[in-house]
mmCIF file of N, CA and C in Angstrom:
data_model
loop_
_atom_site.group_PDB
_atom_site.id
_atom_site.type_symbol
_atom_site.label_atom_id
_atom_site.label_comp_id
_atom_site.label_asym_id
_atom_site.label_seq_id
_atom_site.Cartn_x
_atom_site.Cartn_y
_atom_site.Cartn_z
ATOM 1 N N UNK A 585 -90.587 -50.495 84.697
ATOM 2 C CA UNK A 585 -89.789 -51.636 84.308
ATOM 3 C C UNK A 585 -90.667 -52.648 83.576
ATOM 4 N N UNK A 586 -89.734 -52.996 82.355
ATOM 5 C CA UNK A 586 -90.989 -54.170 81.456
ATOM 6 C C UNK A 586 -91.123 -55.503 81.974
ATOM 7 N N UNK A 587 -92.057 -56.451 81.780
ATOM 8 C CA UNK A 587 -91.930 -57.356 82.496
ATOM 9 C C UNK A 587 -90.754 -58.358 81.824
ATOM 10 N N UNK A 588 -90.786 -57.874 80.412
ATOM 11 C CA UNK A 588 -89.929 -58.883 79.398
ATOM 12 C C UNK A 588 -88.796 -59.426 80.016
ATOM 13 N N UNK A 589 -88.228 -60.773 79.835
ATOM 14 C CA UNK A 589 -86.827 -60.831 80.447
ATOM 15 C C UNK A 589 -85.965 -59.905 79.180
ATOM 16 N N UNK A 590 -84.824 -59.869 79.442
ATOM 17 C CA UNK A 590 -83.899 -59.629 78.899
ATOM 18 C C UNK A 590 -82.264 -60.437 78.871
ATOM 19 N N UNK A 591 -82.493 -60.986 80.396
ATOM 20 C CA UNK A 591 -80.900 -61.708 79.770
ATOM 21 C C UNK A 591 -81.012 -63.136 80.277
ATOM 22 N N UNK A 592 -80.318 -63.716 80.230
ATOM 23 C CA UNK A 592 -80.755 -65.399 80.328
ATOM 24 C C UNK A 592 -78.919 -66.006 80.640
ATOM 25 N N UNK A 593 -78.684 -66.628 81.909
ATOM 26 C CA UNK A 593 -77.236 -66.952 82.640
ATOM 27 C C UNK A 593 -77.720 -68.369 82.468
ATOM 28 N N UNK A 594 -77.432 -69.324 81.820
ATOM 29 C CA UNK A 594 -77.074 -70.814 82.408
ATOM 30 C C UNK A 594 -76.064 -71.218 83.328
ATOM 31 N N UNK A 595 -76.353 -71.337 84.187
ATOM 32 C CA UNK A 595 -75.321 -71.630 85.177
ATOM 33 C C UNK A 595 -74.486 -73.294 85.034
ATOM 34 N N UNK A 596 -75.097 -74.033 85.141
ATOM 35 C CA UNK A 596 -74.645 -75.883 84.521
ATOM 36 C C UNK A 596 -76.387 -76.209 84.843
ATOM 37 N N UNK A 597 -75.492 -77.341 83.939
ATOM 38 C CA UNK A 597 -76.454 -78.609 83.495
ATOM 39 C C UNK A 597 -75.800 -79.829 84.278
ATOM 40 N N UNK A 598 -76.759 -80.851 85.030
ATOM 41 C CA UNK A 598 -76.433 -82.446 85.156
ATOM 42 C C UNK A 598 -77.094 -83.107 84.094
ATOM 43 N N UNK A 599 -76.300 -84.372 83.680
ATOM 44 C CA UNK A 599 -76.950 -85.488 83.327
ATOM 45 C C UNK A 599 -77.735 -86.401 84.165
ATOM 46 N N UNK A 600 -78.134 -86.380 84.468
ATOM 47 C CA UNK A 600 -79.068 -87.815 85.129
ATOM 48 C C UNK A 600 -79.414 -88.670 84.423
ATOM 49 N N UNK A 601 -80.006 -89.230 83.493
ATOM 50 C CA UNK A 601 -79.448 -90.096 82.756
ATOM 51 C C UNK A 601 -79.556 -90.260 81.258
ATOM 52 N N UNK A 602 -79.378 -91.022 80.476
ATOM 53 C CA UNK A 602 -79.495 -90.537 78.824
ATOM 54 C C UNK A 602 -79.100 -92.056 77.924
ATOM 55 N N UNK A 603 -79.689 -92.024 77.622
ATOM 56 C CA UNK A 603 -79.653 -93.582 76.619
ATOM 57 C C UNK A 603 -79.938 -93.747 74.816
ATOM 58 N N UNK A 604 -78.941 -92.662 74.708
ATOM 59 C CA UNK A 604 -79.247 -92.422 73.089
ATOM 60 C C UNK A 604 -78.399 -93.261 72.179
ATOM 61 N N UNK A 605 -79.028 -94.359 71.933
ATOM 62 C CA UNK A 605 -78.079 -95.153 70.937
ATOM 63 C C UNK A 605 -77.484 -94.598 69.881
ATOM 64 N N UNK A 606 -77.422 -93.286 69.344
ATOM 65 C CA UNK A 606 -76.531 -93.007 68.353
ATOM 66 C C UNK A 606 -75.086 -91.811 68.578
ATOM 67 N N UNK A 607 -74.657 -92.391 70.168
ATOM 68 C CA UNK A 607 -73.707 -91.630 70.560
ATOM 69 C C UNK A 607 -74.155 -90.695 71.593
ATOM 70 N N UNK A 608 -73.089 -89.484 71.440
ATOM 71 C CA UNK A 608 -73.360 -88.748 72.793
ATOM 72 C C UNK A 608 -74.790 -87.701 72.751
ATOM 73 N N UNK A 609 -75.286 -86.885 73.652
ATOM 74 C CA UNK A 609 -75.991 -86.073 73.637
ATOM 75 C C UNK A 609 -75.603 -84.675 73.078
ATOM 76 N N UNK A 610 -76.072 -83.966 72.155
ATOM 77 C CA UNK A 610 -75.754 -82.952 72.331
ATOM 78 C C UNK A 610 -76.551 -81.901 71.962
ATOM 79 N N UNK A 611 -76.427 -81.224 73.482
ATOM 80 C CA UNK A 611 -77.699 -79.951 73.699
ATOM 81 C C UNK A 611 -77.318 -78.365 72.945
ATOM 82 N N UNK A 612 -78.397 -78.004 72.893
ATOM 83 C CA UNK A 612 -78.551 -77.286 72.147
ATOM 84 C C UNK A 612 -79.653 -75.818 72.920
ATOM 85 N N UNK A 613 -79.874 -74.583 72.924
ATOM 86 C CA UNK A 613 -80.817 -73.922 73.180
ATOM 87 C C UNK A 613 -81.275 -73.310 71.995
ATOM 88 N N UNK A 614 -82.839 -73.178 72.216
ATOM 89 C CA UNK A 614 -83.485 -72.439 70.838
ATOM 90 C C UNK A 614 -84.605 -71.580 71.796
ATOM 91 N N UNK A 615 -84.342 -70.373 71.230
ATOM 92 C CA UNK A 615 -85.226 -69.291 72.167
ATOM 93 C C UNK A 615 -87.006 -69.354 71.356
ATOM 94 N N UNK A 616 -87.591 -69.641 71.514
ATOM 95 C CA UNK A 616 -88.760 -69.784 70.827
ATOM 96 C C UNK A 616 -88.946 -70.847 69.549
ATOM 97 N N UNK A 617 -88.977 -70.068 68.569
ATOM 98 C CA UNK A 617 -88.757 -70.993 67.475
ATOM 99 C C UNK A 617 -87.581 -70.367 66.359
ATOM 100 N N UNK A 618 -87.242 -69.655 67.184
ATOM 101 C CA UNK A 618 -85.623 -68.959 66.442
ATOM 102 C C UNK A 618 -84.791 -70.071 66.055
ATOM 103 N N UNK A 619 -84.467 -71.177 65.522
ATOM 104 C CA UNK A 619 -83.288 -72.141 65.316
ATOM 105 C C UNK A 619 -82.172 -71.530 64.913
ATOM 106 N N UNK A 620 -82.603 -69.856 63.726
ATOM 107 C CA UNK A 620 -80.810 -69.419 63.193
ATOM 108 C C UNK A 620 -80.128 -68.745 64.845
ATOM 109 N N UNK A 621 -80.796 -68.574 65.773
ATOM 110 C CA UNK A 621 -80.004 -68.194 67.257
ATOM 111 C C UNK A 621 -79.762 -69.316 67.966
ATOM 112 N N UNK A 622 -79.936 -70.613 67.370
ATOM 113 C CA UNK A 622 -79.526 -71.680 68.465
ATOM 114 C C UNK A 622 -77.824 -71.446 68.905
ATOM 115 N N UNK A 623 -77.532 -72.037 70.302
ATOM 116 C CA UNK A 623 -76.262 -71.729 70.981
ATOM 117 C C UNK A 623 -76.330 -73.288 71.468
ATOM 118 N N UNK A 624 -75.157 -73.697 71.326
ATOM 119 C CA UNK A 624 -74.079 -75.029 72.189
ATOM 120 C C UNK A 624 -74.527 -74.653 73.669
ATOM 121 N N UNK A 625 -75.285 -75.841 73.999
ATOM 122 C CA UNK A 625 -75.022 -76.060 76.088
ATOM 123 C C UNK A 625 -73.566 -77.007 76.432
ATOM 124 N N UNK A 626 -73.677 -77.961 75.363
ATOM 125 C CA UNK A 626 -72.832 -78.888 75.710
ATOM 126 C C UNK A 626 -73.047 -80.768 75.647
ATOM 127 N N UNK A 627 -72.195 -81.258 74.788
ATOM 128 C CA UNK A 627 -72.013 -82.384 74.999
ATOM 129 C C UNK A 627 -72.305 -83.429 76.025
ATOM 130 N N UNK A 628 -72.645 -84.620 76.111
ATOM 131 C CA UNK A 628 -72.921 -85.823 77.481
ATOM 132 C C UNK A 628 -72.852 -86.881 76.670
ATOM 133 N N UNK A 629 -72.408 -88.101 77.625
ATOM 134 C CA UNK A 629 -72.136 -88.947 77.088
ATOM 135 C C UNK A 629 -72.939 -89.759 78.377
ATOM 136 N N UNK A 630 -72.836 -91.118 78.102
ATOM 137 C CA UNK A 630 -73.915 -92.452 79.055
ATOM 138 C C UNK A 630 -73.530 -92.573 80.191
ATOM 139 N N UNK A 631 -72.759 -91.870 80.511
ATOM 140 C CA UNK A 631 -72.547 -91.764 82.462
ATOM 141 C C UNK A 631 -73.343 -90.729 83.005
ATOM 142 N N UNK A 632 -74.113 -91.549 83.964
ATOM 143 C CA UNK A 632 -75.026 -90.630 84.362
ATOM 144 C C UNK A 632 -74.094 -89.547 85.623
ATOM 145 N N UNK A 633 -74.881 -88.346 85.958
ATOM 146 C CA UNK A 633 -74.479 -87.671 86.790
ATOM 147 C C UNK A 633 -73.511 -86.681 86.272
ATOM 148 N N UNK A 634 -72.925 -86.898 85.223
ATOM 149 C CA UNK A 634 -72.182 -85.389 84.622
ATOM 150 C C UNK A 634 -72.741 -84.486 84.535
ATOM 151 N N UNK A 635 -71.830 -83.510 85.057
ATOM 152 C CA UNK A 635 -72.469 -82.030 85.723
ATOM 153 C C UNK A 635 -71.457 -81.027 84.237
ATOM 154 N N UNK A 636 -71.706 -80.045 84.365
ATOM 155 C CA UNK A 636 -70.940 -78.938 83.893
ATOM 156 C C UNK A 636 -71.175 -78.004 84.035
ATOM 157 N N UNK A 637 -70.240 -76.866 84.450
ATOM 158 C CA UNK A 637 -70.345 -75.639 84.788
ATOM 159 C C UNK A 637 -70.815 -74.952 82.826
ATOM 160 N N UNK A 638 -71.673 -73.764 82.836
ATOM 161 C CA UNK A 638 -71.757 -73.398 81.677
ATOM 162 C C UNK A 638 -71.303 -72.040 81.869
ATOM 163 N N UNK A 639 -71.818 -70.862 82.524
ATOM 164 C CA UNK A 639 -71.303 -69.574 82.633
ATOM 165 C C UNK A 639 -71.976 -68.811 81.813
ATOM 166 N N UNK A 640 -72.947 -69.705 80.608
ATOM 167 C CA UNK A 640 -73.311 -68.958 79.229
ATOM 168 C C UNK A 640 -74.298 -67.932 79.304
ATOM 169 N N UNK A 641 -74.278 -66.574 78.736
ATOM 170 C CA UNK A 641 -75.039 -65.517 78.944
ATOM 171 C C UNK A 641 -75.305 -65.321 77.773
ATOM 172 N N UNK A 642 -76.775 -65.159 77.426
ATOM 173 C CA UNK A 642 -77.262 -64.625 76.212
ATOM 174 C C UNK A 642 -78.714 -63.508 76.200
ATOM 175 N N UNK A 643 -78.355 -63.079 75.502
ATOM 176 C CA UNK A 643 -79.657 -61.805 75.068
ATOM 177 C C UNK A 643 -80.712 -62.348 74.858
ATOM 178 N N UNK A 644 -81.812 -62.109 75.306
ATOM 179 C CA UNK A 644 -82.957 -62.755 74.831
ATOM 180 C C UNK A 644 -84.014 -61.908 74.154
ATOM 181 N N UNK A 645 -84.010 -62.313 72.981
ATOM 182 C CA UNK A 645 -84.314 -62.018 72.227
ATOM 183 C C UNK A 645 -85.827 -60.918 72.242
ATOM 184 N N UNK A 646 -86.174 -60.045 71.291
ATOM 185 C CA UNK A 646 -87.530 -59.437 72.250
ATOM 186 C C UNK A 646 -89.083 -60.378 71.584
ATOM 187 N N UNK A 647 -89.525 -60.292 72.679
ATOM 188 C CA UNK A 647 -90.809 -61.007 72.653
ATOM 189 C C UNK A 647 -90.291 -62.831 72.701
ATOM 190 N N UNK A 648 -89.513 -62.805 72.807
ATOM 191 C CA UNK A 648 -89.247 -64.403 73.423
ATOM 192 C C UNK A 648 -89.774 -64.982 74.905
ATOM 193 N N UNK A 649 -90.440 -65.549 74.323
ATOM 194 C CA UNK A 649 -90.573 -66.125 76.421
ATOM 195 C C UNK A 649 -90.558 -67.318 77.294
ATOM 196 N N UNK A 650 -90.063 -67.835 75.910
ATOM 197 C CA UNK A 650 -89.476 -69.540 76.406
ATOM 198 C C UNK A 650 -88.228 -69.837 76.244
ATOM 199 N N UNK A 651 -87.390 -70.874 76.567
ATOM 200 C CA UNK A 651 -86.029 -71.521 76.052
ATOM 201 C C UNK A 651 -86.313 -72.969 75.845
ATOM 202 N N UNK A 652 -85.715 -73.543 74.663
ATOM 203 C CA UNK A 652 -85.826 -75.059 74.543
ATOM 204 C C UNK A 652 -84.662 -75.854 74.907
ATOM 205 N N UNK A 653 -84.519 -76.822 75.242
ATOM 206 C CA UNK A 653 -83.374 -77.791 75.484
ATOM 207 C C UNK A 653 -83.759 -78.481 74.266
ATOM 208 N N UNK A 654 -82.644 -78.871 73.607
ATOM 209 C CA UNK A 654 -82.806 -79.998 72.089
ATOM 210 C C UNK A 654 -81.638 -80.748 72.115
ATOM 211 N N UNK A 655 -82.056 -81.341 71.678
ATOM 212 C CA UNK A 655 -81.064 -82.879 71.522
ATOM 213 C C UNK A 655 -80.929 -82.864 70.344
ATOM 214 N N UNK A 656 -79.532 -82.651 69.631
ATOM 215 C CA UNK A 656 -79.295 -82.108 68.135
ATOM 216 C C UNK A 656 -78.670 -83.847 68.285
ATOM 217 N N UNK A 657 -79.561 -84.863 66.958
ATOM 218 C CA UNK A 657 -79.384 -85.890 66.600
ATOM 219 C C UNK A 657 -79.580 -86.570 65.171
ATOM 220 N N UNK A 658 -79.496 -87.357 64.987
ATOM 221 C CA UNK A 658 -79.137 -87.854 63.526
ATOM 222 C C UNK A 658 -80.246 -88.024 62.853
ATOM 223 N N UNK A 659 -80.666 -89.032 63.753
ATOM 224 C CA UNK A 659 -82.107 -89.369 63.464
ATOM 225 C C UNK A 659 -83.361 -88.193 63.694
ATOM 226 N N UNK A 660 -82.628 -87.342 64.228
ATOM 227 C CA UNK A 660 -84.171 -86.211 64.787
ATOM 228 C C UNK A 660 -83.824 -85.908 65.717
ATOM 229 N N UNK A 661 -84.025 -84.200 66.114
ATOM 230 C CA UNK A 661 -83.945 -83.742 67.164
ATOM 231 C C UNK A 661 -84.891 -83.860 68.059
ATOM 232 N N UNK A 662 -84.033 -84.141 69.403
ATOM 233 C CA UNK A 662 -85.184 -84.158 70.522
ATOM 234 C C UNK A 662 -85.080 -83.059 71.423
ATOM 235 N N UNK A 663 -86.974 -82.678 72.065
ATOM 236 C CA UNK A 663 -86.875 -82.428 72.625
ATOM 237 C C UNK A 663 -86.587 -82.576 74.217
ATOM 238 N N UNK A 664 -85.624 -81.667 75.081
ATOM 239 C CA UNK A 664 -85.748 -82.369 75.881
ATOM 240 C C UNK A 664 -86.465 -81.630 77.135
ATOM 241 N N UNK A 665 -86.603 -80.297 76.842
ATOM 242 C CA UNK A 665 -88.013 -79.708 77.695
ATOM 243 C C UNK A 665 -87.604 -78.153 77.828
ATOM 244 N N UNK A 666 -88.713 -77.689 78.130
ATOM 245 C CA UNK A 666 -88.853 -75.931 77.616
ATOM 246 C C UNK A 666 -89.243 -75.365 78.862
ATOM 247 N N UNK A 667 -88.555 -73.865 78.899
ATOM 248 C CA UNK A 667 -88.356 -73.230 80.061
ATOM 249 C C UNK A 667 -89.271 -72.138 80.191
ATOM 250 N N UNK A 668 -89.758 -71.767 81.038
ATOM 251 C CA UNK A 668 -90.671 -70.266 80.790
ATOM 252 C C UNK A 668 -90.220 -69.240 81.495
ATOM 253 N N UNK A 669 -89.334 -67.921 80.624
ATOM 254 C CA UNK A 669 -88.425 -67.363 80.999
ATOM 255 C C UNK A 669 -89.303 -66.028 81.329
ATOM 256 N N UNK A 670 -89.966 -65.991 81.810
ATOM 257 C CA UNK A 670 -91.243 -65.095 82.559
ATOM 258 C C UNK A 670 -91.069 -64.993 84.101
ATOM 259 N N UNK A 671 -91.278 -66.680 84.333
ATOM 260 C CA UNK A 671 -91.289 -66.762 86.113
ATOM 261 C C UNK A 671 -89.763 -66.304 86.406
ATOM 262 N N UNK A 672 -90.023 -66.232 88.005
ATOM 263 C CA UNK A 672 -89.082 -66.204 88.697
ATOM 264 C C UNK A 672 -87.686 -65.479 88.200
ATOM 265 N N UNK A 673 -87.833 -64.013 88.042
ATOM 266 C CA UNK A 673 -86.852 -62.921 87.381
ATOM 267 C C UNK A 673 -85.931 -63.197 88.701
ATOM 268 N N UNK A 674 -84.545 -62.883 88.064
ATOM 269 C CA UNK A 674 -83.375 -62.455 88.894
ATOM 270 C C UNK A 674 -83.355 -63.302 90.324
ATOM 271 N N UNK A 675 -83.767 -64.398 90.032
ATOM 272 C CA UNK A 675 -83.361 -65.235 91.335
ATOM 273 C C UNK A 675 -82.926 -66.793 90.294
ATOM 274 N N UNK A 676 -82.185 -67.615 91.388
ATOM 275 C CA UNK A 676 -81.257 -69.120 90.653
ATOM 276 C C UNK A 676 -82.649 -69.909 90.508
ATOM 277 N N UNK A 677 -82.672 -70.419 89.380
ATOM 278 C CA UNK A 677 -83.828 -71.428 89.537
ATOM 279 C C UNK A 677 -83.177 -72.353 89.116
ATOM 280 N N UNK A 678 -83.886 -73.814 89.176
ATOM 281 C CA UNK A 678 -83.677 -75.260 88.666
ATOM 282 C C UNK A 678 -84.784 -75.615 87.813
ATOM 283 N N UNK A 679 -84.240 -76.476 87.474
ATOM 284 C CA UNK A 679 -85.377 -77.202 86.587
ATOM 285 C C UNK A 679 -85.160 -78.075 86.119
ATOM 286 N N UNK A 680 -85.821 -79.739 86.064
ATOM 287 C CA UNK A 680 -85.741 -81.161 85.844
ATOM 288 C C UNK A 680 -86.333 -81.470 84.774
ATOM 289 N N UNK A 681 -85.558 -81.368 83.276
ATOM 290 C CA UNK A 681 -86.445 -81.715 82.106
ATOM 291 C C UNK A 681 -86.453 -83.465 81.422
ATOM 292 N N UNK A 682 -87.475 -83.817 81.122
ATOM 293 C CA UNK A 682 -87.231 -85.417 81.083
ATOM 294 C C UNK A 682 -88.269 -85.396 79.551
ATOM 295 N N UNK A 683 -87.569 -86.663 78.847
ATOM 296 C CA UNK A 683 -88.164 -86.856 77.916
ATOM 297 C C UNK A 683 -88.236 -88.463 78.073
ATOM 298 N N UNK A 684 -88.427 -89.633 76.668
ATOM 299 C CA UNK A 684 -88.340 -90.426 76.577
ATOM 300 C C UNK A 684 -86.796 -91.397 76.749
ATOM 301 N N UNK A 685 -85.890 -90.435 76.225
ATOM 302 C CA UNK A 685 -84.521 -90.912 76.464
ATOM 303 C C UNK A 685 -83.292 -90.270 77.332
ATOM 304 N N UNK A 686 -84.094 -89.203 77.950
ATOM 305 C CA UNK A 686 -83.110 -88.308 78.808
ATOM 306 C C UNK A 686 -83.959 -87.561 80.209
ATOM 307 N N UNK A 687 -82.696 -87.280 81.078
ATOM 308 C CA UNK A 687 -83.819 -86.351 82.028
ATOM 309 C C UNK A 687 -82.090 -85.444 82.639
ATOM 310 N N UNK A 688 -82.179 -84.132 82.055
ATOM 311 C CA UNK A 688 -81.348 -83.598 82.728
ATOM 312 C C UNK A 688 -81.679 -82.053 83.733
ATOM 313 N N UNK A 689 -81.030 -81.588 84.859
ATOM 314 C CA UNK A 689 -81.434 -80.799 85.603
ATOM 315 C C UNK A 689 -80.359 -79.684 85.239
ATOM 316 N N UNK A 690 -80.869 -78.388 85.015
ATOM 317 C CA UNK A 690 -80.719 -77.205 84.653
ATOM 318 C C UNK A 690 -80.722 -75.882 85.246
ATOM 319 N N UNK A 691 -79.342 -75.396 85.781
ATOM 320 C CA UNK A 691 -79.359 -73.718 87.018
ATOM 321 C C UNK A 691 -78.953 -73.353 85.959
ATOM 322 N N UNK A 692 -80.235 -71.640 86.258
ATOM 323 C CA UNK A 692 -79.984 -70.653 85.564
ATOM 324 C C UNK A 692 -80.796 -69.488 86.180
ATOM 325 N N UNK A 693 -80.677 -68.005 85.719
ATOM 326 C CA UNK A 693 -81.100 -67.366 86.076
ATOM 327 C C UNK A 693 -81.396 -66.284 84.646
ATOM 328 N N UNK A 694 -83.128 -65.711 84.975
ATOM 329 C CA UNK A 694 -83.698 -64.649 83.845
ATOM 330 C C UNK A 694 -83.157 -63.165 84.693
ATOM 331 N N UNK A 695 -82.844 -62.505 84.331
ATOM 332 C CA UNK A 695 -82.380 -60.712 84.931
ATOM 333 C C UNK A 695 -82.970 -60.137 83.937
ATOM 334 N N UNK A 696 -83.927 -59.067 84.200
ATOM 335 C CA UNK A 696 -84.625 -58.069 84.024
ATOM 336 C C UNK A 696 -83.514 -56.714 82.823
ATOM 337 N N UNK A 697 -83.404 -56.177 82.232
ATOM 338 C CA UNK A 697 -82.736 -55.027 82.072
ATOM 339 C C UNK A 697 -83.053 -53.615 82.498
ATOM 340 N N UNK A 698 -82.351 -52.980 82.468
ATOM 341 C CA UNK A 698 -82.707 -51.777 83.432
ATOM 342 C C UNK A 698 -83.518 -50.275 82.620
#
């Protein structure tokens, strides 16, 4: 069995909090530095604590071994923190990504292919 991941489940995202003066947040995933595979996480707006279920399953790509959170914005995309899709195969993980204007927490799970 390779060690590579192969599939990648977002389970939801919270907001915790976000203060982007040019409207709402909106996330984005980029598997390495692939941008033509970026995929929609989902919209947030300045109330903190919005949760959302995501469900989203994607292929990961080969030789990929990170995921980015981005903040697709006017002024410039931000980052809002990068995942290392190596650790912790086939079990729920979390993860608390924080930048200068955001900090949101992230369930998901990497599964192996067979």
């Amino acid at each position: 069995m390779s060690n590579q991941p192969q599939f990648l489940t977002l389970i939801n995202i919270e907001c915790i909090t976000t203060n982007d003066l040019t409207g709402n947040d909106e996330l984005i995933g980029r598997f390495g530095d692939l941008s033509a595979a970026d995929f929609q996480i989902g919209q947030f707006n300045s109330n903190p604590g919005q949760k959302i279920d995501l469900n989203i399953q994607r292929i990961i790509p080969v030789g990929m071994t990170n995921l980015s959170i981005i903040e697709k914005d006017l002024t410039g995309d931000d980052l809002i923190g990068t995942i290392d899709l190596t650790e912790q195969m086939s079990v729920e993980n979390e993860v608390t990504m924080t930048n200068d204007s955001a900090e949101y927490t992230l369930r998901y799970i990497v599964a192996e292919g067979n």
